[in-house]
CSV table of N, CA and C in Angstrom, one decimal:
chain,number,residue,atom,x,y,z
F,721,MET,N,18.1,16.8,-0.9
F,721,MET,CA,16.4,16.8,-0.9
F,721,MET,C,16.0,17.7,0.2
F,722,ARG,N,15.3,18.5,0.1
F,722,ARG,CA,14.4,19.7,0.9
F,722,ARG,C,13.7,18.8,2.5
F,723,THR,N,13.9,19.5,2.5
F,723,THR,CA,13.6,18.7,4.5
F,723,THR,C,12.0,19.2,4.1
F,724,HIS,N,11.3,20.3,4.1
F,724,HIS,CA,9.7,19.6,4.0
F,724,HIS,C,9.6,19.3,2.8
F,725,THR,N,10.2,18.5,1.5
F,725,THR,CA,9.9,16.5,0.9
F,725,THR,C,10.2,15.7,2.1
F,726,LYS,N,11.2,15.9,2.4
F,726,LYS,CA,11.5,15.2,3.3
F,726,LYS,C,10.5,14.2,4.3
F,727,VAL,N,9.9,15.3,5.2
F,727,VAL,CA,8.7,14.9,6.2
F,727,VAL,C,7.8,13.8,5.5
F,728,VAL,N,7.3,14.9,4.1
F,728,VAL,CA,5.8,14.4,3.5
F,728,VAL,C,6.4,12.9,3.1
F,729,TRP,N,7.8,12.5,2.5
F,729,TRP,CA,8.1,11.1,2.1
F,729,TRP,C,8.4,10.0,2.8
F,730,LEU,N,9.0,10.9,5.0
F,730,LEU,CA,8.8,9.5,5.5
F,730,LEU,C,7.5,9.5,6.1
F,731,GLY,N,6.6,10.8,6.5
F,731,GLY,CA,5.0,10.3,6.4
F,731,GLY,C,4.4,9.7,5.8
F,732,TYR,N,4.8,9.5,4.5
F,732,TYR,CA,4.5,8.2,3.7
F,732,TYR,C,4.2,7.0,4.2
F,733,ALA,N,6.1,6.3,4.3
F,733,ALA,CA,7.0,5.4,4.5
F,733,ALA,C,7.1,5.0,5.8
F,734,SER,N,6.3,6.3,6.9
F,734,SER,CA,5.6,6.3,8.0
F,734,SER,C,4.3,5.0,8.0
F,735,ILE,N,3.1,5.5,6.9
F,735,ILE,CA,2.0,4.6,7.1
F,735,ILE,C,2.3,3.2,6.4
F,736,ALA,N,3.4,3.4,4.6
F,736,ALA,CA,3.4,2.0,4.4
F,736,ALA,C,4.3,1.3,5.6
F,737,PHE,N,4.7,1.2,6.5
F,737,PHE,CA,5.6,0.6,6.8
F,737,PHE,C,4.1,0.0,8.5
F,738,SER,N,4.0,1.2,8.3
F,738,SER,CA,3.3,0.7,9.9
F,738,SER,C,1.7,-0.8,9.3
F,739,ILE,N,1.6,-0.8,8.2
F,739,ILE,CA,0.6,-1.7,7.3
F,739,ILE,C,2.0,-3.1,7.5
F,740,VAL,N,2.9,-3.4,7.4
F,740,VAL,CA,3.8,-4.5,7.6
F,740,VAL,C,3.7,-4.6,8.8
F,741,TRP,N,5.0,-3.5,9.1
F,741,TRP,CA,5.8,-4.2,10.3
F,741,TRP,C,5.1,-2.6,12.0
F,742,GLY,N,5.6,-3.0,13.0
F,742,GLY,CA,4.8,-1.5,13.4
F,742,GLY,C,6.5,-1.0,13.5
F,743,LEU,N,7.2,-1.1,13.9
F,743,LEU,CA,8.3,0.1,14.7
F,743,LEU,C,8.8,0.6,13.5
F,744,PRO,N,9.0,0.2,12.5
F,744,PRO,CA,9.2,1.2,11.6
F,744,PRO,C,9.0,2.0,10.9
F,745,GLY,N,7.3,2.3,11.1
F,745,GLY,CA,6.5,2.9,11.2
F,745,GLY,C,6.4,3.9,11.9
F,746,LEU,N,6.9,3.5,13.1
F,746,LEU,CA,6.9,4.7,13.9
F,746,LEU,C,7.5,5.3,14.4
F,747,ALA,N,8.6,5.0,13.7
F,747,ALA,CA,10.5,5.8,13.7
F,747,ALA,C,10.5,6.7,13.0
F,748,CYS,N,9.5,6.4,11.7
F,748,CYS,CA,9.9,7.2,10.3
F,748,CYS,C,8.9,8.1,11.0
F,749,GLY,N,7.4,8.1,11.5
F,749,GLY,CA,6.8,8.8,11.6
F,749,GLY,C,7.6,9.7,12.7
F,750,LEU,N,8.3,9.6,13.6
F,750,LEU,CA,8.2,10.3,14.5
F,750,LEU,C,9.6,10.7,14.6
F,751,TRP,N,10.6,10.6,13.1
F,751,TRP,CA,11.5,11.7,12.5
F,751,TRP,C,10.7,12.7,12.1
F,752,ALA,N,9.8,12.3,10.8
F,752,ALA,CA,9.0,13.1,10.0
F,752,ALA,C,8.5,14.1,11.4
F,753,LEU,N,8.0,14.0,12.7
F,753,LEU,CA,7.5,14.7,13.5
F,753,LEU,C,8.6,15.2,13.6
F,754,ARG,N,9.6,15.2,13.9
F,754,ARG,CA,11.2,16.0,14.8
F,754,ARG,C,11.5,16.5,13.5
F,755,LEU,N,11.8,16.1,12.0
F,755,LEU,CA,11.4,17.5,10.9
F,755,LEU,C,11.0,18.1,11.2
F,756,ALA,N,9.8,17.7,11.3
F,756,ALA,CA,9.2,19.3,11.1
F,756,ALA,C,8.5,20.3,12.2
F,757,ARG,N,9.4,19.7,13.3
F,757,ARG,CA,8.8,20.9,14.3
F,757,ARG,C,10.1,21.5,14.2
F,758,GLY,N,11.6,21.2,13.5
F,758,GLY,CA,12.6,22.4,13.0
F,758,GLY,C,12.3,23.1,12.5
F,759,ILE,N,11.2,23.3,11.0
F,759,ILE,CA,11.0,24.0,9.9
F,759,ILE,C,10.3,25.1,10.6
F,760,SER,N,10.7,26.1,10.2
F,760,SER,CA,10.0,27.6,10.8
F,760,SER,C,8.9,28.2,9.5
F,761,LEU,N,7.3,28.0,9.5
F,761,LEU,CA,6.7,28.3,8.9
F,761,LEU,C,6.4,29.9,8.9
F,762,ALA,N,6.7,30.8,9.2
F,762,ALA,CA,6.7,31.9,9.1
F,762,ALA,C,7.6,32.3,7.7
F,763,GLY,N,6.7,33.0,7.1
F,763,GLY,CA,6.8,33.6,5.9
F,763,GLY,C,7.7,32.7,4.8
F,764,ALA,N,7.6,31.2,5.1
F,764,ALA,CA,7.5,30.1,4.3
F,764,ALA,C,6.8,30.5,3.0
F,765,ALA,N,7.4,29.9,1.8
F,765,ALA,CA,6.2,29.7,1.0
F,765,ALA,C,4.5,28.6,0.9
F,766,PRO,N,3.7,29.0,-0.3
F,766,PRO,CA,2.7,28.2,0.5
F,766,PRO,C,2.8,26.7,0.2
F,767,ASN,N,3.5,26.5,-0.9
F,767,ASN,CA,4.0,24.9,-1.5
F,767,ASN,C,5.0,24.4,0.3
F,768,VAL,N,5.7,25.3,0.9
F,768,VAL,CA,6.3,24.6,2.3
F,768,VAL,C,5.8,24.6,3.3
F,769,ARG,N,4.7,25.1,3.5
F,769,ARG,CA,4.0,25.4,4.3
F,769,ARG,C,2.5,24.4,4.3
F,770,ARG,N,2.3,24.3,2.9
F,770,ARG,CA,1.4,22.6,3.3
F,770,ARG,C,1.8,21.3,3.1
F,771,ASP,N,3.4,21.3,2.1
F,771,ASP,CA,4.3,20.1,2.6
F,771,ASP,C,4.1,19.4,4.2
F,772,VAL,N,4.6,20.9,5.1
F,772,VAL,CA,4.9,20.6,6.0
F,772,VAL,C,3.4,19.7,6.9
F,773,ARG,N,2.4,20.7,6.5
F,773,ARG,CA,1.5,20.0,7.3
F,773,ARG,C,0.3,18.6,6.7
F,774,GLY,N,0.9,18.6,5.4
F,774,GLY,CA,0.7,17.6,5.1
F,774,GLY,C,1.3,15.8,6.0
F,775,GLY,N,2.9,16.6,5.9
F,775,GLY,CA,3.8,15.4,6.3
F,775,GLY,C,3.9,15.2,7.7
F,776,ARG,N,3.2,16.6,8.4
F,776,ARG,CA,2.9,16.3,10.0
F,776,ARG,C,1.6,15.4,10.1
F,777,LEU,N,0.5,15.6,9.2
F,777,LEU,CA,-0.8,14.8,9.8
F,777,LEU,C,-0.6,13.1,8.6
F,778,LEU,N,0.5,12.7,7.8
F,778,LEU,CA,0.1,11.9,7.4
F,778,LEU,C,1.9,11.0,8.6
F,779,ALA,N,2.4,11.5,9.1
F,779,ALA,CA,3.2,11.6,10.7
F,779,ALA,C,2.6,10.5,11.8
F,780,TYR,N,1.5,11.7,12.1
F,780,TYR,CA,0.4,11.3,13.1
F,780,TYR,C,-0.3,9.8,12.6
F,781,LEU,N,-1.3,9.8,11.3
F,781,LEU,CA,-1.6,8.7,11.1
F,781,LEU,C,-0.6,8.0,10.9
F,782,GLY,N,0.6,7.3,10.1
F,782,GLY,CA,1.2,6.1,10.7
F,782,GLY,C,1.8,6.0,12.0
F,783,CYS,N,2.0,7.0,12.8
F,783,CYS,CA,2.4,6.4,14.2
F,783,CYS,C,1.4,5.8,15.0
F,784,THR,N,-0.1,6.5,14.7
F,784,THR,CA,-0.9,5.9,15.1
F,784,THR,C,-1.8,4.1,14.8
F,785,LEU,N,-1.5,4.2,13.5
F,785,LEU,CA,-1.9,3.2,12.8
F,785,LEU,C,-0.7,1.7,12.8
F,786,SER,N,1.4,2.5,13.5
F,786,SER,CA,1.9,1.8,14.2
F,786,SER,C,1.7,0.8,15.5
F,787,THR,N,1.0,2.2,16.1
F,787,THR,CA,1.0,1.8,17.2
F,787,THR,C,-0.8,0.8,17.9
F,788,ILE,N,-1.4,1.1,17.0
F,788,ILE,CA,-2.4,-0.7,16.3
F,788,ILE,C,-1.7,-1.3,16.1
F,789,VAL,N,-0.4,-1.3,15.0
F,789,VAL,CA,-0.2,-3.2,14.3
F,789,VAL,C,1.2,-3.2,15.8
F,790,ILE,N,1.7,-2.4,16.8
F,790,ILE,CA,2.3,-2.9,17.9
F,790,ILE,C,1.5,-3.5,19.0
F,791,ALA,N,-0.1,-3.3,19.4
F,791,ALA,CA,-0.3,-3.0,20.1
F,791,ALA,C,-1.3,-4.8,20.1
F,792,MET,N,-1.5,-5.2,18.9
F,792,MET,CA,-1.8,-6.5,18.3
F,792,MET,C,-0.7,-7.0,18.0
F,793,VAL,N,0.2,-7.6,18.3
F,793,VAL,CA,1.4,-8.0,18.1
F,793,VAL,C,1.7,-8.8,19.2
F,794,LEU,N,1.3,-7.9,20.2
F,794,LEU,CA,2.3,-7.8,21.8
F,794,LEU,C,0.9,-8.5,21.8
F,795,TRP,N,-0.5,-8.1,21.9
F,795,TRP,CA,-2.2,-8.5,22.4
F,795,TRP,C,-1.5,-10.1,21.8
F,796,ILE,N,-1.4,-10.6,20.6
F,796,ILE,CA,-1.4,-12.1,19.9
F,796,ILE,C,0.0,-13.0,20.8
F,797,PHE,N,1.1,-11.6,21.7
F,797,PHE,CA,2.3,-12.8,21.7
F,797,PHE,C,2.0,-13.1,23.0
F,798,VAL,N,1.2,-12.4,24.1
F,798,VAL,CA,1.2,-12.2,25.4
F,798,VAL,C,-0.2,-13.2,25.6
F,799,SER,N,-1.0,-13.4,24.8
F,799,SER,CA,-2.5,-14.0,24.8
F,799,SER,C,-2.3,-15.5,24.4
F,800,GLY,N,-1.1,-15.9,23.7
F,800,GLY,CA,-0.1,-17.5,23.4
F,800,GLY,C,0.5,-17.7,24.6
F,801,LEU,N,1.5,-17.1,25.1
F,801,LEU,CA,1.9,-17.3,26.2
F,801,LEU,C,0.6,-17.7,27.4
F,802,LEU,N,-0.1,-17.0,27.8
F,802,LEU,CA,-1.2,-17.6,28.3
F,802,LEU,C,-2.0,-18.5,28.2
F,803,SER,N,-2.0,-19.3,26.8
F,803,SER,CA,-3.1,-20.0,26.4
F,803,SER,C,-1.8,-21.7,26.6
F,804,SER,N,-1.0,-21.0,26.9
F,804,SER,CA,0.0,-22.4,26.4
F,804,SER,C,0.3,-22.8,27.9
């Protein structure tokens, strides 16, 4: 699989995993961002540039959602400990 396609799929996976769990979505998002950083867009084909930009956007969204899910889980855990 080409790297720019892998960035897009990892971006989608980060969103999907962030909905149910938090850490796998965050890991996929950070991996996609790391891969996207290594792709040179100078002189790249338009579909490669579009894939990298879209994959980055999906990865940022997935990382944000994962962070919210992790914060909510920690909040529930801490408030449960404090109430008992």
